[in-house]
Amino acid sequence: MRSNVIYRIFIFIRLFSTCRLQCFYFLALWRLFLHNNAKVAVLGASGGIGQPLSLLLKNSPLVGELSLFDIAHTPGVAADLSHIETRAHVTGYMGPDQLDAALKGCNVVVIPAGVPRKPGMTRDDLFNTNATIVATLADAVARNCPEAMICIIANPVNSTIPITSEVMKKYGVYNPNRVFGVTTLDIVRANAFVAELKGLDPARVNVPVIGGHAGKTIIPLISQATPKVEFPADQLSALTARIQDAGTEVVKAKAGAGSATLSMAYAGARFTFSVLDAMNGKDGVVECAYVRSEETECKYFSTPLLLGKHGIEKNLGLGKLSAFEENLVADAIGELKGSIKKGEDFVANMK
């Protein structure tokens, strides 16, 4: 159907435009086709986050091809999604032998792969298992689609982004503007919680969240929220703590049956759509993400980023912080440095 529409537009342009206008319209049409034809890979597509994330991506007109990879069940997930009446073509790949094929020609790679948290576990408890998984997948990305935008969901993000970066460096293909730790769920939660307390439409609330993606490294900037909101000191402290510990809230509520999968899938899709919009030339696309940074003494730090066609166009920094937020940043630095070093050391010691 899409090719038929393009053909009809092509004929119209040929019949009713001057030569110069024809060139202009052909170029615009070709760009439209390319920009809405991105190939996106989901690595860990059969899991609790991967399946709903893949569903959301399948529904997007920004995605032309959806490449799903996991160690099990991926053909079934792909077959199921392929029955949905949207244009994205879905292919499933299963097992290590098919990983390279899953990544060929990808423009964006989203990685929710890894084991989920269980009650009593911190994100850092996942390190030993997920570090190996992320390093293996990053290695495959470096070899097969080194220029792709890489969006890491796998925890602990504070360490898996340094791991991904160091693996890419080993192949000489590291581009810090294209490697993102997806912290969007922290922003989504902050928006929802602030809206709930103030009786606002959460879709119209925006709370930047900086730092990292675990416990006290999650720093919501309530002072920079739009629309502007204010809370008494005790309520602000409680709200901040809830945002920082919201993942544990879900883990406990699920009572051992999983972690935050549906909200994380939503947040991952939101971030992926923003990356695709920016790649397509949309102006003013801003998202927070955990990236290589010089904004603080930490090598990696999450801040609002202006996204562009080639990844990060500009790091918008921390902005003006309240005294309360300055203390939160100071308290987070030590833990962030430790998590970053742990990720870097893991790759340095890999055999």
XYZ file of C-alpha atoms in Angstrom:
351
model
C 0.000 0.000 0.000
C 2.795 2.427 0.952
C 4.660 1.890 -2.323
C 1.419 2.430 -4.292
C 0.820 5.773 -2.557
C 4.397 6.863 -3.224
C 4.016 5.904 -6.895
C 0.854 7.992 -7.248
C 2.528 11.005 -5.635
C 5.476 10.484 -7.996
C 3.184 10.620 -11.053
C 1.445 13.751 -9.744
C 4.774 15.518 -9.275
C 5.899 14.554 -12.782
C 2.720 15.906 -14.368
C 2.206 19.135 -12.477
C 5.611 20.456 -11.396
C 8.479 22.312 -13.040
C 11.875 20.634 -13.252
C 13.223 22.491 -10.205
C 10.120 21.752 -8.158
C 10.270 18.115 -9.235
C 13.797 17.832 -7.791
C 12.678 19.447 -4.550
C 9.624 17.232 -4.163
C 11.493 14.043 -5.091
C 14.122 14.784 -2.451
C 11.468 15.499 0.195
C 9.604 12.312 -0.713
C 12.762 10.210 -0.551
C 13.642 11.671 2.842
C 10.136 10.911 4.090
C 10.490 7.305 2.965
C 13.900 6.879 4.589
C 13.052 8.651 7.829
C 10.014 6.527 8.506
C 11.742 3.311 7.564
C 14.148 2.809 10.481
C 15.363 -0.641 11.399
C 15.169 -1.117 15.158
C 16.528 -4.111 17.066
C 15.269 -5.205 20.482
C 17.767 -7.462 22.239
C 15.933 -9.331 24.961
C 12.642 -9.209 23.068
C 11.032 -12.234 24.760
C 11.326 -10.895 28.302
C 9.013 -8.994 30.575
C 10.149 -5.631 29.209
C 11.036 -6.813 25.715
C 7.581 -8.068 24.720
C 5.522 -4.964 25.587
C 8.347 -2.754 24.286
C 8.297 -4.611 20.970
C 4.514 -4.218 20.821
C 4.783 -0.449 21.262
C 7.516 -0.214 18.615
C 5.449 -2.327 16.194
C 2.658 0.242 16.493
C 4.886 3.186 15.548
C 4.955 4.640 12.013
C 8.590 5.574 12.695
C 9.646 1.910 12.536
C 9.897 0.153 9.187
C 11.620 -3.013 10.349
C 11.650 -4.585 13.794
C 14.388 -7.113 14.541
C 13.735 -9.157 17.666
C 16.448 -11.183 19.397
C 16.530 -13.344 22.508
C 17.904 -16.674 23.659
C 14.442 -18.297 23.576
C 10.867 -17.881 22.284
C 11.631 -15.067 19.825
C 10.059 -16.738 16.756
C 6.779 -16.970 18.636
C 6.902 -13.337 19.772
C 7.713 -12.243 16.213
C 4.901 -14.339 14.734
C 2.429 -12.906 17.224
C 3.437 -9.295 16.529
C 3.486 -9.864 12.760
C -0.293 -10.315 12.802
C -0.804 -6.701 13.898
C -2.047 -4.450 11.086
C 0.819 -1.961 11.153
C 3.497 -1.684 8.516
C 6.645 -2.544 10.495
C 8.039 -5.859 9.259
C 8.937 -8.148 12.175
C 11.636 -10.831 12.188
C 12.584 -13.031 15.122
C 16.093 -14.306 15.809
C 16.958 -16.823 18.516
C 20.230 -17.903 20.071
C 23.848 -16.729 19.800
C 24.238 -18.027 16.242
C 21.580 -15.588 15.000
C 22.668 -12.492 16.940
C 24.812 -11.057 14.138
C 22.007 -11.449 11.617
C 19.587 -9.685 13.964
C 21.832 -6.616 14.062
C 22.769 -6.200 10.405
C 21.725 -2.795 9.109
C 20.100 -1.604 12.338
C 19.740 2.135 12.946
C 18.735 1.824 16.608
C 19.446 -0.980 19.083
C 17.455 -1.180 22.317
C 18.745 -3.561 24.987
C 16.326 -4.610 27.756
C 18.049 -8.020 28.052
C 19.034 -9.336 31.465
C 17.575 -10.782 34.630
C 14.951 -8.769 36.559
C 15.126 -7.713 40.179
C 13.450 -9.779 42.877
C 12.395 -8.678 46.375
C 15.394 -7.736 48.485
C 17.665 -7.206 45.479
C 19.209 -3.913 44.429
C 19.975 -3.069 40.815
C 23.643 -3.607 41.639
C 22.885 -7.194 42.710
C 22.185 -7.872 39.042
C 25.707 -6.891 38.037
C 27.419 -10.256 37.661
C 24.794 -11.714 35.333
C 23.773 -8.627 33.395
C 27.309 -7.308 32.934
C 28.224 -10.385 30.914
C 25.005 -10.201 28.884
C 25.461 -6.519 28.036
C 29.146 -6.949 27.172
C 28.301 -9.808 24.800
C 25.547 -7.819 23.092
C 27.679 -4.660 22.868
C 30.409 -6.730 21.212
C 27.925 -7.859 18.559
C 26.701 -4.292 18.004
C 30.293 -3.083 17.577
C 30.887 -5.704 14.902
C 27.596 -5.456 13.006
C 26.107 -1.958 13.333
C 28.679 0.289 15.011
C 26.935 3.486 13.918
C 23.580 2.568 15.449
C 22.080 4.489 18.352
C 22.437 2.215 21.391
C 19.782 2.480 24.103
C 20.622 0.460 27.216
C 17.801 -0.500 29.578
C 19.574 -3.469 31.226
C 20.447 -2.775 34.863
C 22.534 -1.659 36.598
C 22.565 1.185 34.042
C 25.144 3.080 36.103
C 27.584 0.270 35.208
C 26.226 -1.153 31.941
C 26.779 2.120 30.071
C 30.490 2.177 30.997
C 30.628 -1.510 29.993
C 29.070 -0.772 26.594
C 31.392 2.179 26.050
C 34.538 0.212 26.894
C 33.542 -2.649 24.594
C 32.930 -0.213 21.736
C 36.334 1.375 22.406
C 38.022 -2.012 21.989
C 36.756 -2.080 18.410
C 37.628 1.572 17.786
C 33.995 2.465 17.066
C 32.966 4.268 20.258
C 30.887 7.389 19.700
C 29.736 8.892 23.031
C 26.944 10.757 21.248
C 25.254 7.458 20.313
C 25.346 5.486 23.579
C 22.465 6.131 25.997
C 21.469 4.776 29.366
C 17.681 4.894 29.343
C 16.643 6.634 32.565
C 13.294 7.771 31.129
C 11.294 5.736 33.632
C 12.557 8.031 36.397
C 11.161 11.030 34.514
C 7.888 9.232 33.783
C 7.484 8.361 37.464
C 8.374 11.873 38.625
C 5.825 13.334 36.221
C 3.124 10.923 37.414
C 3.799 11.430 41.127
C 3.959 15.238 40.907
C 0.772 15.326 38.835
C -0.969 13.092 41.377
C -0.016 15.342 44.299
C -0.945 18.572 42.523
C -4.030 17.401 40.622
C -2.405 18.054 37.232
C -2.564 16.271 33.882
C 0.588 14.094 33.954
C 0.933 14.442 30.176
C 1.583 18.160 30.724
C 4.105 17.767 33.541
C 7.848 17.566 32.937
C 10.314 16.926 35.759
C 13.970 16.599 34.726
C 15.767 13.789 36.536
C 19.558 13.811 36.588
C 22.399 11.713 38.032
C 22.076 7.973 37.552
C 19.478 5.219 37.607
C 19.683 3.611 41.044
C 18.616 4.693 44.515
C 20.133 7.955 45.689
C 21.785 8.574 42.310
C 18.287 9.328 40.944
C 17.916 13.088 41.431
C 14.569 14.638 40.469
C 14.808 18.386 39.871
C 11.440 19.450 41.251
C 12.622 23.077 41.228
C 12.857 22.898 37.410
C 9.497 21.193 36.868
C 7.027 22.586 34.354
C 4.534 23.797 35.239
C 6.238 25.242 38.306
C 5.295 23.432 41.525
C 6.285 23.847 45.143
C 6.178 21.477 48.106
C 6.865 21.877 51.831
C 10.268 20.509 52.828
C 8.911 17.313 54.395
C 6.678 16.555 51.393
C 9.532 17.311 48.967
C 11.796 14.900 50.837
C 9.136 12.169 50.807
C 8.393 12.720 47.104
C 12.081 12.526 46.221
C 12.471 9.310 48.209
C 9.461 7.778 46.471
C 10.853 8.601 43.019
C 14.233 7.146 43.990
C 12.710 3.958 45.391
C 9.818 3.544 42.936
C 11.353 0.461 41.325
C 11.445 -1.305 44.677
C 7.813 -0.287 45.218
C 6.855 -2.272 42.112
C 9.105 -5.236 42.947
C 7.455 -5.535 46.367
C 3.959 -5.148 44.934
C 4.606 -7.952 42.441
C 5.748 -10.150 45.334
C 8.471 -11.986 43.468
C 6.647 -12.139 40.132
C 8.857 -9.553 38.460
C 9.954 -5.950 38.404
C 8.722 -2.815 36.617
C 8.169 -4.217 33.140
C 5.155 -2.419 31.671
C 6.124 1.086 32.804
C 9.712 0.429 31.698
C 8.514 -0.714 28.282
C 6.510 2.498 27.961
C 9.507 4.600 29.012
C 11.849 2.699 26.684
C 9.484 3.208 23.767
C 9.148 6.905 24.572
C 12.927 7.330 24.523
C 13.296 5.307 21.313
C 10.630 7.406 19.585
C 12.444 10.585 20.655
C 15.718 9.251 19.211
C 13.965 8.377 15.935
C 12.200 11.747 15.771
C 15.535 13.517 16.208
C 17.215 11.291 13.604
C 14.416 12.289 11.236
C 15.267 15.968 11.684
C 12.634 17.008 14.212
C 13.809 20.072 16.139
C 13.759 20.565 19.888
C 13.732 16.914 20.972
C 14.940 16.805 24.584
C 15.242 13.734 26.807
C 17.260 12.954 29.914
C 19.681 10.039 29.595
C 22.773 8.644 31.309
C 25.695 9.382 28.984
C 29.406 10.228 28.812
C 29.545 13.625 30.416
C 31.748 16.468 31.572
C 29.005 18.183 33.555
C 30.261 16.824 36.901
C 33.337 15.005 38.187
C 31.705 11.702 37.154
C 32.587 10.337 33.707
C 28.927 9.452 33.134
C 25.941 11.448 34.308
C 22.326 11.860 33.301
C 21.140 15.321 32.264
C 18.662 16.744 29.748
C 20.026 16.282 26.212
C 19.095 17.962 22.958
C 18.948 15.109 20.458
C 19.762 15.437 16.760
C 20.294 13.403 13.615
C 23.576 11.998 14.902
C 22.683 11.451 18.545
C 23.476 14.007 21.220
C 23.486 17.461 19.698
C 23.991 19.325 22.971
C 24.219 18.440 26.639
C 21.924 20.926 28.384
C 23.586 20.393 31.748
C 22.230 20.509 35.277
C 20.648 23.953 35.152
C 20.106 25.998 38.316
C 19.750 23.700 41.320
C 18.123 24.367 44.664
C 20.191 23.856 47.812
C 18.282 20.607 48.432
C 19.150 19.335 44.925
C 22.799 20.365 45.260
C 23.034 18.163 48.347
C 21.442 15.268 46.444
C 24.073 15.602 43.701
C 26.897 15.690 46.227
C 25.547 12.570 47.940
C 25.298 10.688 44.633
C 28.801 11.307 43.290
C 30.608 8.657 45.326
C 28.183 5.866 44.456
C 28.202 6.825 40.778
C 31.992 6.813 40.624
C 32.069 3.356 42.183
C 29.497 1.962 39.720
C 31.335 3.465 36.762
C 34.672 2.016 37.860
C 33.052 -1.367 38.435
C 31.803 -1.402 34.821
C 35.127 -0.256 33.392
C 37.073 -2.802 35.444
C 34.751 -5.587 34.296
C 35.664 -4.967 30.640
C 39.352 -4.476 31.428
C 39.422 -7.910 33.088
C 37.423 -9.721 30.402
C 39.222 -12.630 28.785
